[in-house]
Short mmCIF file of C-alpha atoms and ligand atoms in Angstrom, two decimals:
data_model
loop_
_atom_site.label_atom_id
_atom_site.label_comp_id
_atom_site.label_asym_id
_atom_site.label_seq_id
_atom_site.Cartn_x
_atom_site.Cartn_y
_atom_site.Cartn_z
CA MET A 1 11.68 22.69 60.38
CA GLU A 2 11.13 23.72 63.77
CA ASN A 3 9.23 27.70 64.86
CA ARG A 4 6.13 26.62 62.06
CA LYS A 5 4.85 29.35 60.70
CA ILE A 6 1.06 28.73 59.38
CA ILE A 7 -1.00 31.73 57.56
CA HIS A 8 -4.31 30.95 57.25
CA TYR A 9 -6.58 33.04 55.15
CA LYS A 10 -10.36 32.74 54.79
CA GLN A 11 -10.51 33.28 50.94
CA ILE A 12 -7.26 33.68 49.18
CA ASP A 13 -6.22 34.09 45.55
CA SER A 14 -3.76 30.63 44.58
CA THR A 15 -1.93 29.35 48.19
CA ASN A 16 0.96 29.02 45.95
CA THR A 17 0.44 32.22 44.83
CA GLU A 18 0.17 34.39 47.84
CA LEU A 19 3.49 32.30 49.66
CA ALA A 20 5.67 33.38 46.37
CA ARG A 21 5.17 36.50 47.28
CA LEU A 22 5.54 36.51 50.97
CA ALA A 23 9.17 34.28 49.22
CA LEU A 24 9.94 36.99 47.98
CA ARG A 25 9.90 39.23 51.20
CA GLY A 26 12.00 36.33 52.52
CA ALA A 27 9.05 33.38 54.34
CA THR A 28 11.67 31.09 56.08
CA HIS A 29 11.70 27.41 54.89
CA GLY A 30 8.82 25.77 56.39
CA THR A 31 5.55 28.72 56.73
CA VAL A 32 3.06 27.16 55.47
CA VAL A 33 -0.24 28.99 54.00
CA THR A 34 -3.89 27.33 54.26
CA ALA A 35 -6.65 28.33 53.33
CA GLU A 36 -10.70 28.19 53.37
CA GLU A 37 -10.30 28.87 49.49
CA GLN A 38 -9.18 30.03 46.29
CA THR A 39 -10.61 32.33 43.93
CA ALA A 40 -7.80 30.92 41.48
CA GLY A 41 -6.62 27.90 42.40
CA ARG A 42 -4.42 26.48 39.85
CA GLY A 43 -3.28 22.49 38.91
CA ARG A 44 -0.21 21.26 36.88
CA ARG A 45 -0.35 22.04 32.92
CA GLY A 46 -2.71 25.96 33.08
CA ARG A 47 -4.64 23.75 34.73
CA GLU A 48 -7.11 25.64 36.91
CA TRP A 49 -8.24 24.00 40.65
CA GLU A 50 -11.48 23.70 41.15
CA SER A 51 -10.88 25.47 45.75
CA PRO A 52 -14.75 25.81 46.78
CA ALA A 53 -14.87 27.57 50.25
CA GLU A 54 -14.85 25.32 53.83
CA ASP A 55 -14.66 22.30 52.23
CA ASN A 56 -12.06 20.99 50.81
CA ILE A 57 -7.27 21.14 52.21
CA TYR A 58 -5.87 24.45 50.25
CA MET A 59 -1.89 24.00 51.59
CA SER A 60 1.36 25.07 50.67
CA ILE A 61 4.84 24.79 52.12
CA LEU A 62 7.57 26.22 51.59
CA LEU A 63 10.91 25.41 51.10
CA ARG A 64 14.47 26.94 50.92
CA PRO A 65 16.62 23.40 49.95
CA GLN A 66 20.21 23.62 48.76
CA ILE A 67 19.77 21.11 46.08
CA MET A 68 20.05 20.73 42.38
CA PRO A 69 18.05 21.96 40.57
CA GLU A 70 16.88 18.95 38.82
CA LYS A 71 16.84 17.41 42.67
CA ALA A 72 13.33 19.02 42.82
CA PRO A 73 10.94 17.15 41.67
CA MET A 74 11.95 13.93 44.24
CA ILE A 75 10.19 16.57 46.78
CA THR A 76 6.76 16.67 45.32
CA LEU A 77 6.90 12.98 45.08
CA VAL A 78 7.90 12.73 48.96
CA MET A 79 4.67 14.96 48.48
CA ALA A 80 2.75 12.53 47.38
CA TYR A 81 4.53 9.63 49.73
CA ALA A 82 3.35 11.50 52.62
CA VAL A 83 -0.56 12.48 51.16
CA ALA A 84 -1.08 8.61 50.79
CA LYS A 85 0.15 7.95 54.33
CA VAL A 86 -1.55 9.72 56.24
CA LEU A 87 -4.67 9.01 53.97
CA LYS A 88 -3.26 5.06 54.74
CA GLU A 89 -3.55 6.01 58.57
CA HIS A 90 -6.93 7.52 58.01
CA GLY A 91 -8.48 3.61 56.53
CA PHE A 92 -8.11 4.65 52.79
CA THR A 93 -5.85 1.32 52.06
CA ASP A 94 -6.59 1.49 48.28
CA VAL A 95 -5.25 4.58 47.64
CA GLN A 96 -3.31 3.99 44.80
CA VAL A 97 -0.43 6.83 42.78
CA LYS A 98 -1.03 8.54 39.02
CA TRP A 99 2.56 9.47 38.21
CA PRO A 100 4.20 11.40 39.19
CA ASN A 101 1.99 13.18 41.89
CA ASP A 102 -2.58 13.02 42.22
CA LEU A 103 -3.30 9.66 44.74
CA LEU A 104 -6.96 8.38 44.15
CA VAL A 105 -8.97 6.64 46.71
CA SER A 106 -11.29 4.40 45.17
CA GLY A 107 -10.47 5.14 41.76
CA GLY A 108 -10.77 9.30 41.81
CA LYS A 109 -8.47 11.86 41.98
CA VAL A 110 -8.41 13.13 46.13
CA CYS A 111 -5.14 15.04 45.95
CA GLY A 112 -3.36 16.87 42.81
CA ILE A 113 0.20 18.87 43.66
CA LEU A 114 1.50 21.99 42.05
CA SER A 115 5.19 22.51 42.79
CA GLU A 116 6.76 25.51 41.79
CA MET A 117 10.67 26.32 41.74
CA VAL A 118 12.25 29.95 41.72
CA LEU A 119 15.90 29.70 40.74
CA ALA A 120 18.58 32.54 41.43
CA GLU A 121 21.86 32.73 39.81
CA CYS A 122 20.95 28.76 38.69
CA GLU A 123 20.52 27.60 42.30
CA VAL A 124 16.92 26.82 43.71
CA ASP A 125 15.85 30.11 45.65
CA TYR A 126 13.21 28.16 46.63
CA ILE A 127 10.37 25.46 45.84
CA ILE A 128 7.02 25.65 47.08
CA ILE A 129 5.35 22.40 46.85
CA GLY A 130 0.96 23.54 46.56
CA VAL A 131 -1.42 20.56 47.78
CA GLY A 132 -5.01 20.84 47.33
CA VAL A 133 -6.85 17.45 48.64
CA ASN A 134 -11.20 16.61 48.19
CA VAL A 135 -11.72 15.86 51.92
CA ASN A 136 -15.48 17.47 52.45
CA THR A 137 -17.01 17.72 49.09
CA GLN A 138 -20.37 16.07 47.82
CA LYS A 139 -20.68 17.09 44.90
CA PHE A 140 -18.29 18.07 41.88
CA PRO A 141 -19.00 20.03 38.37
CA GLU A 142 -19.29 18.13 35.98
CA GLU A 143 -16.56 18.41 34.28
CA LEU A 144 -14.39 16.62 37.05
CA LYS A 145 -17.25 13.60 37.36
CA GLY A 146 -15.94 10.50 36.51
CA LYS A 147 -12.84 11.76 37.14
CA ALA A 148 -12.20 13.47 41.38
CA THR A 149 -13.69 12.65 44.44
CA SER A 150 -13.08 12.99 47.48
CA LEU A 151 -12.55 11.29 51.08
CA TYR A 152 -16.25 12.43 51.99
CA LYS A 153 -17.63 9.95 48.76
CA ALA A 154 -15.50 7.94 48.98
CA LYS A 155 -16.51 6.51 52.50
CA GLY A 156 -19.26 8.92 53.64
CA LYS A 157 -17.53 10.62 56.79
CA PHE A 158 -16.67 13.76 57.15
CA LEU A 159 -12.96 14.68 58.05
CA LYS A 160 -11.77 17.46 59.68
CA ARG A 161 -9.21 19.52 57.62
CA GLN A 162 -7.42 20.99 59.76
CA THR A 163 -6.74 17.73 61.53
CA LEU A 164 -5.40 16.41 58.11
CA THR A 165 -3.26 19.48 57.34
CA THR A 166 -1.70 19.16 60.47
CA GLU A 167 -1.02 15.56 60.03
CA ILE A 168 0.34 16.70 56.02
CA VAL A 169 2.37 18.87 56.82
CA ASP A 170 3.89 16.61 60.63
CA CYS A 171 4.09 13.19 58.22
CA PHE A 172 6.10 15.09 55.27
CA GLU A 173 8.69 16.90 57.74
CA LYS A 174 9.50 13.06 59.11
CA GLU A 175 9.82 12.32 55.39
CA TYR A 176 11.23 15.22 54.18
CA GLN A 177 14.45 14.53 56.63
CA LYS A 178 15.03 11.27 54.76
CA PHE A 179 15.59 12.93 51.65
CA GLU A 180 17.65 15.09 52.43
CA ARG A 181 19.28 12.67 54.29
CA TYR A 182 19.85 9.64 52.31
CA GLY A 183 19.49 12.47 48.70
CA ASP A 184 17.02 10.57 47.22
CA LEU A 185 14.14 8.29 46.95
CA SER A 186 15.43 4.80 48.17
CA PHE A 187 13.78 4.79 51.14
CA LEU A 188 10.04 5.25 49.63
CA GLN A 189 10.60 3.49 45.75
CA ASP A 190 9.68 0.04 46.96
CA GLU A 191 6.57 1.74 48.91
CA TYR A 192 5.35 4.73 45.88
CA ASN A 193 5.88 1.09 43.30
CA GLN A 194 3.45 -0.70 44.94
CA MET A 195 0.43 2.70 45.28
CA LEU A 196 1.91 2.70 41.17
CA VAL A 197 -1.98 2.91 39.75
CA ASN A 198 0.11 2.74 36.12
CA CYS A 199 2.24 0.03 37.05
CA GLY A 200 2.01 -3.06 34.15
CA LYS A 201 0.31 -0.78 32.01
CA GLU A 202 0.24 1.57 29.05
CA VAL A 203 0.43 4.31 29.06
CA ARG A 204 0.10 7.74 27.26
CA VAL A 205 3.47 10.03 27.55
CA LEU A 206 3.74 13.84 27.77
CA GLU A 207 6.40 14.77 26.49
CA PRO A 208 6.57 18.65 25.53
CA GLY A 209 6.64 18.18 21.14
CA ASN A 210 6.33 14.48 22.32
CA GLU A 211 4.21 11.95 22.63
CA TYR A 212 4.45 8.34 22.78
CA GLN A 213 2.61 4.54 24.10
CA ALA A 214 5.04 3.34 27.15
CA VAL A 215 4.22 0.76 29.54
CA ALA A 216 4.89 1.98 32.86
CA LEU A 217 7.45 -0.19 35.05
CA GLY A 218 7.49 1.69 38.09
CA ILE A 219 10.06 4.89 39.27
CA ASN A 220 13.08 4.59 40.28
CA GLN A 221 15.45 5.62 43.04
CA THR A 222 14.88 9.39 41.92
CA GLY A 223 11.45 9.31 40.78
CA GLU A 224 12.31 8.60 37.65
CA LEU A 225 8.70 6.65 35.52
CA ARG A 226 11.16 3.23 33.53
CA VAL A 227 9.21 2.72 31.20
CA ARG A 228 9.57 -0.38 28.25
CA LEU A 229 9.05 0.96 24.74
CA ASP A 230 7.57 -0.27 21.62
CA ASN A 231 10.20 -1.67 20.51
CA GLY A 232 10.93 -3.49 24.01
CA GLU A 233 13.82 -1.26 25.29
CA GLU A 234 13.57 1.30 28.91
CA THR A 235 14.14 4.62 29.65
CA VAL A 236 13.34 7.13 32.30
CA ILE A 237 10.96 9.72 32.16
CA TYR A 238 11.60 12.74 34.00
CA ALA A 239 8.95 14.24 35.97
CA GLY A 240 9.82 17.73 35.16
CA GLU A 241 7.87 18.69 32.26
CA VAL A 242 5.99 14.91 31.39
CA SER A 243 3.01 13.91 32.78
CA VAL A 244 1.62 10.21 31.58
CA ARG A 245 -2.11 9.84 31.38
CA GLY A 246 -3.77 6.04 30.77
CA VAL A 247 -4.08 5.27 26.88
CA TYR A 248 -8.74 6.00 27.25
CA GLY A 249 -8.61 8.10 29.59
CA TYR A 250 -6.84 9.98 32.60
CA ILE A 251 -6.16 6.53 34.57
C1 BTN B 301 -3.30 19.11 39.39
O1 BTN B 301 -2.91 18.33 40.13
O2 BTN B 301 -3.39 19.97 38.55
C2 BTN B 301 -2.11 19.77 40.63
C3 BTN B 301 -3.78 20.99 42.01
C4 BTN B 301 -2.93 21.51 42.78
C5 BTN B 301 -3.83 21.67 43.76
C6 BTN B 301 -3.69 22.75 45.07
S1 BTN B 301 -4.34 23.27 46.01
C7 BTN B 301 -3.00 24.13 46.75
C8 BTN B 301 -2.50 25.13 45.54
N1 BTN B 301 -2.75 26.30 45.75
C9 BTN B 301 -3.38 26.10 44.10
O3 BTN B 301 -3.14 27.43 43.20
N2 BTN B 301 -2.73 25.20 43.33
C10 BTN B 301 -2.22 23.95 44.59
#
């Protein structure tokens, strides 16, 4: 992604939404939008993403990859892996991933990723990967207590958001190039599985219109979660439209 373009806003509704507007006006592969604050930050499954001013990272990156649409969820895992790698470099050695793309530090969620894809005649027109990292938040609203945390809360040290943002984009670019070279996630599979918080644990699989319990076994080369069903059979679940949670709660 040569000539990387970063567009920064003091306040925006959502960096994903803004980047989608820019994509429609021809923004190029690799364009990044960041913001100090989001007034309508969005999470997965139609949820809101708390986006207070000046504490955290809200960023989105635009990709125009030449891949089949069903390969797109792999890119979200590449981003989760890249953010985890940067956090480890900052000494957050206990970083864990909750498949497909939530990152936890000291057992609390510090990062969420929302990928949105737009197709044109069955081909990928663009993909927006939106990343929210709780960096310096000191207090969370009541409903997020016990679930979310921030890097500050985990370590008691404030971190520079700008440095972290650049490191995440740089690391993502490197890992994305590997993804382009290999065409799958074989290059990160082992490391990802070592960080997988649900590995070997009972999870509830939330498929549209179908919920069931299974034991998570780890991701395969294409980022699907391998699970063992109650009857002993193994199957894989696709990151695109499914998510999992612990049997007794979020993890
Ligand atoms: C989730 O875990 O539910 C995903 C959260 C994604 C939040 C980020 S913040 C930057 C980008 N803009 C948004 O509106 N959402 C994503």
